mmCIF file of C-alpha atoms in Angstrom:
data_model
loop_
_atom_site.group_PDB
_atom_site.id
_atom_site.type_symbol
_atom_site.label_atom_id
_atom_site.label_comp_id
_atom_site.label_asym_id
_atom_site.label_seq_id
_atom_site.Cartn_x
_atom_site.Cartn_y
_atom_site.Cartn_z
ATOM 1 C CA UNK A 297 254.534 -25.115 77.687
ATOM 2 C CA UNK A 298 254.442 -22.071 79.970
ATOM 3 C CA UNK A 299 251.628 -19.541 80.175
ATOM 4 C CA UNK A 300 253.197 -16.969 77.884
ATOM 5 C CA UNK A 301 254.008 -19.577 75.230
ATOM 6 C CA UNK A 302 250.501 -21.039 75.509
ATOM 7 C CA UNK A 303 248.806 -17.663 75.039
ATOM 8 C CA UNK A 304 251.072 -16.730 72.136
ATOM 9 C CA UNK A 305 250.398 -20.079 70.452
ATOM 10 C CA UNK A 306 246.610 -19.829 70.690
ATOM 11 C CA UNK A 307 246.537 -16.202 69.531
ATOM 12 C CA UNK A 308 248.636 -17.037 66.472
ATOM 13 C CA UNK A 309 246.817 -20.221 65.470
ATOM 14 C CA UNK A 310 249.491 -22.660 66.619
ATOM 15 C CA UNK A 311 248.967 -25.857 68.663
ATOM 16 C CA UNK A 312 249.023 -25.517 72.460
ATOM 17 C CA UNK A 313 249.168 -28.082 75.246
ATOM 18 C CA UNK A 314 245.827 -26.812 76.524
ATOM 19 C CA UNK A 315 243.507 -23.824 76.247
ATOM 20 C CA UNK A 316 244.655 -20.765 78.242
ATOM 21 C CA UNK A 317 242.759 -19.876 81.410
ATOM 22 C CA UNK A 318 241.790 -16.370 82.549
ATOM 23 C CA UNK A 319 239.229 -15.910 85.325
ATOM 24 C CA UNK A 320 238.349 -12.226 85.153
ATOM 25 C CA UNK A 321 236.392 -10.385 87.853
ATOM 26 C CA UNK A 322 234.103 -7.389 87.443
ATOM 27 C CA UNK A 323 236.263 -5.201 89.677
ATOM 28 C CA UNK A 324 238.768 -5.279 92.529
ATOM 29 C CA UNK A 325 236.017 -5.757 95.099
ATOM 30 C CA UNK A 326 234.702 -8.913 93.409
ATOM 31 C CA UNK A 327 238.227 -10.322 93.174
ATOM 32 C CA UNK A 328 238.827 -9.602 96.852
ATOM 33 C CA UNK A 329 235.508 -11.202 97.867
ATOM 34 C CA UNK A 330 236.318 -14.495 96.152
ATOM 35 C CA UNK A 331 239.969 -14.476 97.217
ATOM 36 C CA UNK A 332 238.675 -13.985 100.759
ATOM 37 C CA UNK A 333 236.465 -17.072 100.481
ATOM 38 C CA UNK A 334 239.649 -19.050 99.891
ATOM 39 C CA UNK A 335 241.618 -17.156 102.571
ATOM 40 C CA UNK A 336 244.097 -16.003 99.952
ATOM 41 C CA UNK A 337 245.606 -12.753 98.791
ATOM 42 C CA UNK A 338 244.784 -11.596 95.265
ATOM 43 C CA UNK A 339 247.942 -12.835 93.534
ATOM 44 C CA UNK A 340 247.911 -16.119 95.443
ATOM 45 C CA UNK A 341 244.293 -16.581 94.369
ATOM 46 C CA UNK A 342 244.999 -15.888 90.676
ATOM 47 C CA UNK A 343 247.826 -18.415 90.863
ATOM 48 C CA UNK A 344 245.478 -20.956 92.453
ATOM 49 C CA UNK A 345 243.025 -20.363 89.580
ATOM 50 C CA UNK A 346 245.944 -21.036 87.201
ATOM 51 C CA UNK A 347 245.323 -17.830 85.272
ATOM 52 C CA UNK A 348 247.724 -17.664 82.352
ATOM 53 C CA UNK A 349 247.297 -13.889 81.964
ATOM 54 C CA UNK A 350 247.847 -10.860 84.163
ATOM 55 C CA UNK A 351 246.110 -7.593 83.287
ATOM 56 C CA UNK A 352 247.797 -4.290 84.010
ATOM 57 C CA UNK A 353 246.540 -0.747 83.480
ATOM 58 C CA UNK A 354 247.808 2.789 83.255
ATOM 59 C CA UNK A 355 246.999 5.500 85.776
ATOM 60 C CA UNK A 356 245.042 7.472 83.159
ATOM 61 C CA UNK A 357 242.360 4.767 83.326
ATOM 62 C CA UNK A 358 241.193 5.471 86.883
ATOM 63 C CA UNK A 359 237.843 3.812 86.142
ATOM 64 C CA UNK A 360 239.614 0.426 86.246
ATOM 65 C CA UNK A 361 240.712 0.741 89.890
ATOM 66 C CA UNK A 362 238.149 3.003 91.546
ATOM 67 C CA UNK A 363 237.822 0.749 94.627
ATOM 68 C CA UNK A 364 241.582 0.367 95.059
ATOM 69 C CA UNK A 365 242.358 2.895 97.794
ATOM 70 C CA UNK A 366 246.168 2.927 97.514
ATOM 71 C CA UNK A 367 246.037 3.415 93.743
ATOM 72 C CA UNK A 368 243.344 6.072 93.987
ATOM 73 C CA UNK A 369 245.501 7.892 96.512
ATOM 74 C CA UNK A 370 248.398 7.739 94.015
ATOM 75 C CA UNK A 371 246.035 8.961 91.275
ATOM 76 C CA UNK A 372 244.912 11.948 93.360
ATOM 77 C CA UNK A 373 248.462 12.766 94.457
ATOM 78 C CA UNK A 374 249.787 12.745 90.863
ATOM 79 C CA UNK A 375 246.885 14.458 89.107
ATOM 80 C CA UNK A 376 245.379 11.432 87.369
ATOM 81 C CA UNK A 377 242.108 11.979 89.240
ATOM 82 C CA UNK A 378 240.466 14.926 90.964
ATOM 83 C CA UNK A 379 238.020 14.745 93.874
ATOM 84 C CA UNK A 380 234.502 16.074 93.590
ATOM 85 C CA UNK A 381 234.186 18.675 96.362
ATOM 86 C CA UNK A 382 230.418 18.201 96.470
ATOM 87 C CA UNK A 383 230.432 14.398 96.807
ATOM 88 C CA UNK A 384 233.336 12.333 98.206
ATOM 89 C CA UNK A 385 232.010 9.232 96.409
ATOM 90 C CA UNK A 386 232.708 10.827 93.009
ATOM 91 C CA UNK A 387 235.857 11.849 91.177
ATOM 92 C CA UNK A 388 236.915 13.199 87.783
ATOM 93 C CA UNK A 389 239.533 11.723 85.464
ATOM 94 C CA UNK A 390 241.922 13.746 83.272
ATOM 95 C CA UNK A 391 239.396 13.946 80.446
ATOM 96 C CA UNK A 392 236.915 15.532 82.874
ATOM 97 C CA UNK A 393 234.611 12.483 83.032
ATOM 98 C CA UNK A 394 232.950 11.979 86.414
ATOM 99 C CA UNK A 395 233.025 8.498 88.010
ATOM 100 C CA UNK A 396 231.310 6.876 90.974
ATOM 101 C CA UNK A 397 234.012 5.369 93.188
ATOM 102 C CA UNK A 398 231.804 3.022 95.243
ATOM 103 C CA UNK A 399 229.610 1.245 92.680
ATOM 104 C CA UNK A 400 230.262 -2.218 91.271
ATOM 105 C CA UNK A 401 232.159 -2.058 87.989
ATOM 106 C CA UNK A 402 232.464 1.316 86.271
ATOM 107 C CA UNK A 403 229.692 3.887 86.627
ATOM 108 C CA UNK A 404 230.184 7.222 84.804
ATOM 109 C CA UNK A 405 228.099 10.032 86.276
ATOM 110 C CA UNK A 406 228.930 13.172 84.288
ATOM 111 C CA UNK A 407 230.313 14.282 80.912
ATOM 112 C CA UNK A 408 232.510 17.365 80.424
ATOM 113 C CA UNK A 409 231.476 18.386 76.871
ATOM 114 C CA UNK A 410 228.064 19.960 77.429
ATOM 115 C CA UNK A 411 228.088 21.597 73.992
ATOM 116 C CA UNK A 412 230.509 21.640 71.071
ATOM 117 C CA UNK A 413 231.727 25.154 71.888
ATOM 118 C CA UNK A 414 233.849 23.518 74.572
ATOM 119 C CA UNK A 415 235.586 21.081 72.221
ATOM 120 C CA UNK A 416 238.942 22.880 72.308
ATOM 121 C CA UNK A 417 239.051 22.451 76.087
ATOM 122 C CA UNK A 418 238.869 18.659 75.788
ATOM 123 C CA UNK A 419 242.471 17.549 75.483
ATOM 124 C CA UNK A 420 244.012 14.106 75.857
ATOM 125 C CA UNK A 421 246.256 13.385 78.845
ATOM 126 C CA UNK A 422 249.981 13.029 78.273
ATOM 127 C CA UNK A 423 250.468 9.318 77.508
ATOM 128 C CA UNK A 424 254.241 9.535 77.974
ATOM 129 C CA UNK A 425 254.302 10.520 81.653
ATOM 130 C CA UNK A 426 256.467 8.052 83.570
ATOM 131 C CA UNK A 427 253.978 8.030 86.452
ATOM 132 C CA UNK A 428 251.244 6.912 84.043
ATOM 133 C CA UNK A 429 252.972 3.498 83.907
ATOM 134 C CA UNK A 430 253.382 3.169 87.671
ATOM 135 C CA UNK A 431 251.346 -0.071 87.918
ATOM 136 C CA UNK A 432 252.792 -1.499 84.697
ATOM 137 C CA UNK A 433 256.435 -0.795 85.485
ATOM 138 C CA UNK A 434 256.077 -1.982 89.078
ATOM 139 C CA UNK A 435 254.671 -5.387 88.126
ATOM 140 C CA UNK A 436 255.384 -6.410 84.553
ATOM 141 C CA UNK A 437 258.934 -7.743 84.897
ATOM 142 C CA UNK A 438 257.910 -9.985 87.776
ATOM 143 C CA UNK A 439 255.138 -11.475 85.646
ATOM 144 C CA UNK A 440 257.461 -11.914 82.677
ATOM 145 C CA UNK A 441 260.012 -13.636 84.915
ATOM 146 C CA UNK A 442 257.248 -16.078 85.939
ATOM 147 C CA UNK A 443 256.501 -16.734 82.240
ATOM 148 C CA UNK A 444 252.994 -15.290 82.493
ATOM 149 C CA UNK A 445 251.247 -13.540 79.613
ATOM 150 C CA UNK A 446 250.642 -9.833 80.206
ATOM 151 C CA UNK A 447 248.501 -7.125 78.669
ATOM 152 C CA UNK A 448 247.954 -3.450 79.416
ATOM 153 C CA UNK A 449 244.211 -2.905 79.292
ATOM 154 C CA UNK A 450 242.992 -0.203 76.909
ATOM 155 C CA UNK A 451 239.229 -0.181 77.374
ATOM 156 C CA UNK A 452 237.068 2.818 76.419
ATOM 157 C CA UNK A 453 238.347 3.375 72.901
ATOM 158 C CA UNK A 454 237.251 6.103 70.469
ATOM 159 C CA UNK A 455 233.536 5.242 70.582
ATOM 160 C CA UNK A 456 233.134 4.810 74.322
ATOM 161 C CA UNK A 457 235.505 7.604 75.279
ATOM 162 C CA UNK A 458 233.654 9.824 72.825
ATOM 163 C CA UNK A 459 230.267 9.251 74.376
ATOM 164 C CA UNK A 460 231.673 9.447 77.909
ATOM 165 C CA UNK A 461 233.037 12.895 77.076
ATOM 166 C CA UNK A 462 229.915 14.134 75.281
ATOM 167 C CA UNK A 463 227.155 12.092 76.948
ATOM 168 C CA UNK A 464 225.669 8.967 75.390
ATOM 169 C CA UNK A 465 222.418 10.290 73.904
ATOM 170 C CA UNK A 466 223.972 13.493 72.572
ATOM 171 C CA UNK A 467 226.915 11.599 71.088
ATOM 172 C CA UNK A 468 224.687 9.061 69.337
ATOM 173 C CA UNK A 469 222.765 11.888 67.646
ATOM 174 C CA UNK A 470 225.906 13.920 66.971
ATOM 175 C CA UNK A 471 227.463 11.082 64.976
ATOM 176 C CA UNK A 472 224.809 11.893 62.351
ATOM 177 C CA UNK A 473 224.155 15.604 62.923
ATOM 178 C CA UNK A 474 227.582 16.962 63.974
ATOM 179 C CA UNK A 475 229.829 14.504 62.155
ATOM 180 C CA UNK A 476 232.720 16.907 61.540
ATOM 181 C CA UNK A 477 232.966 17.837 65.216
ATOM 182 C CA UNK A 478 232.608 14.222 66.268
ATOM 183 C CA UNK A 479 235.487 13.296 63.961
ATOM 184 C CA UNK A 480 237.710 15.980 65.506
ATOM 185 C CA UNK A 481 237.028 14.490 68.945
ATOM 186 C CA UNK A 482 237.530 10.918 67.672
ATOM 187 C CA UNK A 483 240.836 11.863 66.045
ATOM 188 C CA UNK A 484 242.022 13.322 69.343
ATOM 189 C CA UNK A 485 241.104 10.147 71.218
ATOM 190 C CA UNK A 486 242.576 7.923 68.497
ATOM 191 C CA UNK A 487 245.914 9.737 68.513
ATOM 192 C CA UNK A 488 246.041 9.314 72.284
ATOM 193 C CA UNK A 489 245.411 5.549 71.888
ATOM 194 C CA UNK A 490 248.042 5.324 69.147
ATOM 195 C CA UNK A 491 250.600 7.044 71.378
ATOM 196 C CA UNK A 492 249.615 4.792 74.283
ATOM 197 C CA UNK A 493 250.039 1.711 72.087
ATOM 198 C CA UNK A 494 253.567 2.806 71.166
ATOM 199 C CA UNK A 495 254.456 3.151 74.845
ATOM 200 C CA UNK A 496 252.839 -0.187 75.731
ATOM 201 C CA UNK A 497 254.748 -2.020 73.007
ATOM 202 C CA UNK A 498 258.029 -1.006 74.661
ATOM 203 C CA UNK A 499 257.163 -2.939 77.819
ATOM 204 C CA UNK A 500 257.131 -6.598 76.856
ATOM 205 C CA UNK A 501 253.396 -7.247 76.632
ATOM 206 C CA UNK A 502 252.165 -10.475 75.051
ATOM 207 C CA UNK A 503 249.478 -8.874 72.894
ATOM 208 C CA UNK A 504 247.810 -5.556 72.165
ATOM 209 C CA UNK A 505 244.510 -4.804 73.860
ATOM 210 C CA UNK A 506 241.689 -2.437 72.915
ATOM 211 C CA UNK A 507 238.087 -2.008 73.906
ATOM 212 C CA UNK A 508 234.865 -0.481 72.606
ATOM 213 C CA UNK A 509 231.409 -1.997 73.071
ATOM 214 C CA UNK A 510 229.890 -2.098 69.587
ATOM 215 C CA UNK A 511 226.964 -4.281 70.642
ATOM 216 C CA UNK A 512 224.013 -4.345 72.987
ATOM 217 C CA UNK A 513 222.310 -7.466 74.244
ATOM 218 C CA UNK A 514 219.644 -6.999 71.573
ATOM 219 C CA UNK A 515 221.867 -6.252 68.589
ATOM 220 C CA UNK A 516 224.629 -3.963 67.282
ATOM 221 C CA UNK A 517 224.706 -0.466 68.703
ATOM 222 C CA UNK A 518 225.102 1.231 65.314
ATOM 223 C CA UNK A 519 224.853 0.463 61.615
ATOM 224 C CA UNK A 520 227.721 -1.177 59.798
ATOM 225 C CA UNK A 521 227.905 1.844 57.476
ATOM 226 C CA UNK A 522 228.366 4.260 60.384
ATOM 227 C CA UNK A 523 230.940 1.988 62.013
ATOM 228 C CA UNK A 524 232.863 1.806 58.731
ATOM 229 C CA UNK A 525 232.931 5.578 58.432
ATOM 230 C CA UNK A 526 233.819 6.572 61.989
ATOM 231 C CA UNK A 527 235.456 3.649 63.774
ATOM 232 C CA UNK A 528 236.936 1.111 61.381
ATOM 233 C CA UNK A 529 239.775 3.364 60.132
ATOM 234 C CA UNK A 530 240.549 4.552 63.655
ATOM 235 C CA UNK A 531 240.701 1.037 65.059
ATOM 236 C CA UNK A 532 243.021 0.137 62.207
ATOM 237 C CA UNK A 533 245.302 3.029 63.177
ATOM 238 C CA UNK A 534 245.536 1.792 66.759
ATOM 239 C CA UNK A 535 245.903 -1.891 65.907
ATOM 240 C CA UNK A 536 248.556 -1.192 63.279
ATOM 241 C CA UNK A 537 250.909 -0.120 66.076
ATOM 242 C CA UNK A 538 250.651 -3.533 67.732
ATOM 243 C CA UNK A 539 250.928 -5.310 64.395
ATOM 244 C CA UNK A 540 254.052 -3.357 63.520
ATOM 245 C CA UNK A 541 255.579 -4.659 66.757
ATOM 246 C CA UNK A 542 254.583 -8.229 65.911
ATOM 247 C CA UNK A 543 251.815 -8.489 68.502
ATOM 248 C CA UNK A 544 248.361 -10.054 68.108
ATOM 249 C CA UNK A 545 245.313 -7.910 68.892
ATOM 250 C CA UNK A 546 242.584 -8.720 71.434
ATOM 251 C CA UNK A 547 239.538 -6.452 71.323
ATOM 252 C CA UNK A 548 236.883 -6.206 74.004
ATOM 253 C CA UNK A 549 233.296 -5.678 72.894
ATOM 254 C CA UNK A 550 230.292 -6.658 74.955
ATOM 255 C CA UNK A 551 226.954 -7.417 73.329
ATOM 256 C CA UNK A 552 226.125 -8.536 69.806
ATOM 257 C CA UNK A 553 229.051 -7.318 67.701
ATOM 258 C CA UNK A 554 228.871 -10.093 65.090
ATOM 259 C CA UNK A 555 228.065 -7.828 62.138
ATOM 260 C CA UNK A 556 231.436 -6.085 62.574
ATOM 261 C CA UNK A 557 233.629 -9.176 62.969
ATOM 262 C CA UNK A 558 234.463 -9.852 59.310
ATOM 263 C CA UNK A 559 235.813 -6.353 58.832
ATOM 264 C CA UNK A 560 237.512 -6.328 62.226
ATOM 265 C CA UNK A 561 239.376 -9.465 61.174
ATOM 266 C CA UNK A 562 240.218 -7.722 57.892
ATOM 267 C CA UNK A 563 241.995 -4.885 59.747
ATOM 268 C CA UNK A 564 243.886 -7.089 62.185
ATOM 269 C CA UNK A 565 241.653 -8.567 64.890
ATOM 270 C CA UNK A 566 242.975 -11.844 66.342
ATOM 271 C CA UNK A 567 240.662 -12.407 69.330
ATOM 272 C CA UNK A 568 237.248 -11.124 70.418
ATOM 273 C CA UNK A 569 236.521 -10.711 74.130
ATOM 274 C CA UNK A 570 234.277 -11.518 76.045
ATOM 275 C CA UNK A 571 231.952 -13.386 73.595
ATOM 276 C CA UNK A 572 228.739 -12.565 75.460
ATOM 277 C CA UNK A 573 226.720 -15.772 75.262
ATOM 278 C CA UNK A 574 223.472 -13.994 76.155
ATOM 279 C CA UNK A 575 223.825 -11.778 73.078
ATOM 280 C CA UNK A 576 225.350 -14.037 70.387
ATOM 281 C CA UNK A 577 224.803 -17.669 69.395
ATOM 282 C CA UNK A 578 228.098 -19.405 70.145
ATOM 283 C CA UNK A 579 227.368 -22.204 67.655
ATOM 284 C CA UNK A 580 226.874 -19.747 64.834
ATOM 285 C CA UNK A 581 230.044 -17.914 65.865
ATOM 286 C CA UNK A 582 232.060 -21.114 65.954
ATOM 287 C CA UNK A 583 230.808 -22.238 62.563
ATOM 288 C CA UNK A 584 231.454 -18.898 60.923
ATOM 289 C CA UNK A 585 234.667 -17.753 62.596
ATOM 290 C CA UNK A 586 236.134 -20.694 64.492
ATOM 291 C CA UNK A 587 239.062 -21.257 62.145
ATOM 292 C CA UNK A 588 240.098 -17.589 61.851
ATOM 293 C CA UNK A 589 239.269 -15.917 65.173
ATOM 294 C CA UNK A 590 240.117 -16.638 68.795
ATOM 295 C CA UNK A 591 237.184 -16.614 71.220
ATOM 296 C CA UNK A 592 238.327 -15.049 74.480
ATOM 297 C CA UNK A 593 235.499 -16.194 76.743
ATOM 298 C CA UNK A 594 232.012 -17.398 75.897
ATOM 299 C CA UNK A 595 230.792 -18.892 79.188
ATOM 300 C CA UNK A 596 227.384 -17.758 80.426
ATOM 301 C CA UNK A 597 228.458 -15.740 83.458
ATOM 302 C CA UNK A 598 225.442 -13.452 83.152
ATOM 303 C CA UNK A 599 222.634 -15.935 83.819
ATOM 304 C CA UNK A 600 223.820 -19.489 84.477
ATOM 305 C CA UNK A 601 226.801 -18.648 86.692
ATOM 306 C CA UNK A 602 224.813 -16.134 88.719
ATOM 307 C CA UNK A 603 221.372 -17.745 88.878
ATOM 308 C CA UNK A 604 221.845 -21.396 87.869
ATOM 309 C CA UNK A 605 222.917 -24.479 89.764
ATOM 310 C CA UNK A 606 226.424 -25.938 90.038
ATOM 311 C CA UNK A 607 225.349 -28.728 87.675
ATOM 312 C CA UNK A 608 224.201 -26.160 85.098
ATOM 313 C CA UNK A 609 227.491 -24.294 85.465
ATOM 314 C CA UNK A 610 229.490 -27.465 84.781
ATOM 315 C CA UNK A 611 227.322 -28.330 81.784
ATOM 316 C CA UNK A 612 227.720 -24.823 80.370
ATOM 317 C CA UNK A 613 231.502 -24.927 80.713
ATOM 318 C CA UNK A 614 231.693 -28.304 78.964
ATOM 319 C CA UNK A 615 229.355 -27.275 76.146
ATOM 320 C CA UNK A 616 231.062 -23.895 75.611
ATOM 321 C CA UNK A 617 234.538 -25.403 75.384
ATOM 322 C CA UNK A 618 233.335 -28.147 73.036
ATOM 323 C CA UNK A 619 231.695 -25.501 70.830
ATOM 324 C CA UNK A 620 234.134 -22.583 70.820
ATOM 325 C CA UNK A 621 237.275 -24.554 71.585
ATOM 326 C CA UNK A 622 236.964 -27.170 68.868
ATOM 327 C CA UNK A 623 239.661 -25.499 66.750
ATOM 328 C CA UNK A 624 241.966 -24.930 69.714
ATOM 329 C CA UNK A 625 241.366 -21.166 69.386
ATOM 330 C CA UNK A 626 239.704 -20.259 72.673
ATOM 331 C CA UNK A 627 240.566 -18.835 76.070
ATOM 332 C CA UNK A 628 238.784 -20.504 78.993
ATOM 333 C CA UNK A 629 237.953 -17.071 80.335
ATOM 334 C CA UNK A 630 234.897 -16.508 82.527
ATOM 335 C CA UNK A 631 234.517 -12.733 82.155
ATOM 336 C CA UNK A 632 232.901 -10.183 84.501
ATOM 337 C CA UNK A 633 232.461 -12.455 87.516
ATOM 338 C CA UNK A 634 230.329 -10.432 89.927
ATOM 339 C CA UNK A 635 230.536 -10.630 93.708
ATOM 340 C CA UNK A 636 226.925 -11.896 93.921
ATOM 341 C CA UNK A 637 227.824 -15.190 92.206
ATOM 342 C CA UNK A 638 227.071 -18.049 94.665
ATOM 343 C CA UNK A 639 230.238 -19.610 96.042
ATOM 344 C CA UNK A 640 229.115 -23.143 95.102
ATOM 345 C CA UNK A 641 228.633 -21.982 91.506
ATOM 346 C CA UNK A 642 232.061 -20.387 91.459
ATOM 347 C CA UNK A 643 233.632 -23.585 92.804
ATOM 348 C CA UNK A 644 231.860 -25.581 90.076
ATOM 349 C CA UNK A 645 233.182 -23.086 87.514
ATOM 350 C CA UNK A 646 236.782 -23.477 88.657
ATOM 351 C CA UNK A 647 236.599 -27.269 88.783
ATOM 352 C CA UNK A 648 235.010 -27.607 85.348
ATOM 353 C CA UNK A 649 237.292 -25.075 83.616
ATOM 354 C CA UNK A 650 240.306 -26.929 84.963
ATOM 355 C CA UNK A 651 238.803 -30.237 83.872
ATOM 356 C CA UNK A 652 237.724 -29.344 80.330
ATOM 357 C CA UNK A 653 240.499 -26.935 79.276
ATOM 358 C CA UNK A 654 242.354 -29.900 77.767
ATOM 359 C CA UNK A 655 239.957 -29.896 74.800
ATOM 360 C CA UNK A 656 241.143 -31.659 71.657
ATOM 361 C CA UNK A 657 242.876 -29.139 69.398
#
């Protein structure tokens, strides 16, 4: 079974020869640090890790490659990003959101919608620009020819893009106090994501991807009633594009998003990513959803991988796969590997993932 077949099988509830593998790093810098430890280039390193999936992105999403100098140069040259004349470490994307280009991960630093009088000025980028798919169109056929699974990452969905545009605290209050204006903004973002999904589906991806963090480490970020009103129908709009093209849906949500999962499954969710073990009980998740949802991740990369011992890392990998992988519906996907993870812990992670991915299913 090749990687693409394996991923398709697991996402659609069919038997696979083993659980898919996807080591995922916090950003380009973290990937380069660990590839450097092994004296390998990035693609050689991902092949060594036996990753079944390759993640691509569009140029609109500059926050996903802020440390990649060649791509940032392309983004500046083609109008996907604009420099900040007052600080060379910052830039603006096409929505007007300001980003720090030197921090780990993604760090937004400014929001363009200071008050709702400026709403008409906030317009979505053109999702159909050929240059927007520069990274995708340059790489995807090569991955397909190697029988790898491929996605085009679509993080920062209606909720996150909304608060990035308006500012988090203001947006959280506005969802209650300025609901009509919030819905205008959300509709604009949703239509952009729908149009993007249509373009992505023309390019041979293995599954549809979306992202919005509906949880915090201490619980859900909003009530179920508010989520139902503002985000459930808009997610359904976006996911319906992938479903119409016969593709499963993988959604990224950090934190405790359990209260939304039943209704996310109802509208088309196939896999939840990253299954943050520090925020949700993986045994409860497995018991409640194991037969009808794919767990894309679940390893404790936050505490054990970063601060534990190699023995604890191995034990966590074994326990997580036995718990979440018991139905054969799991990706062995350590998510958000940071560059401060000790090398001996990372080596233990690789060895144990490769050992235990052949879980009974």
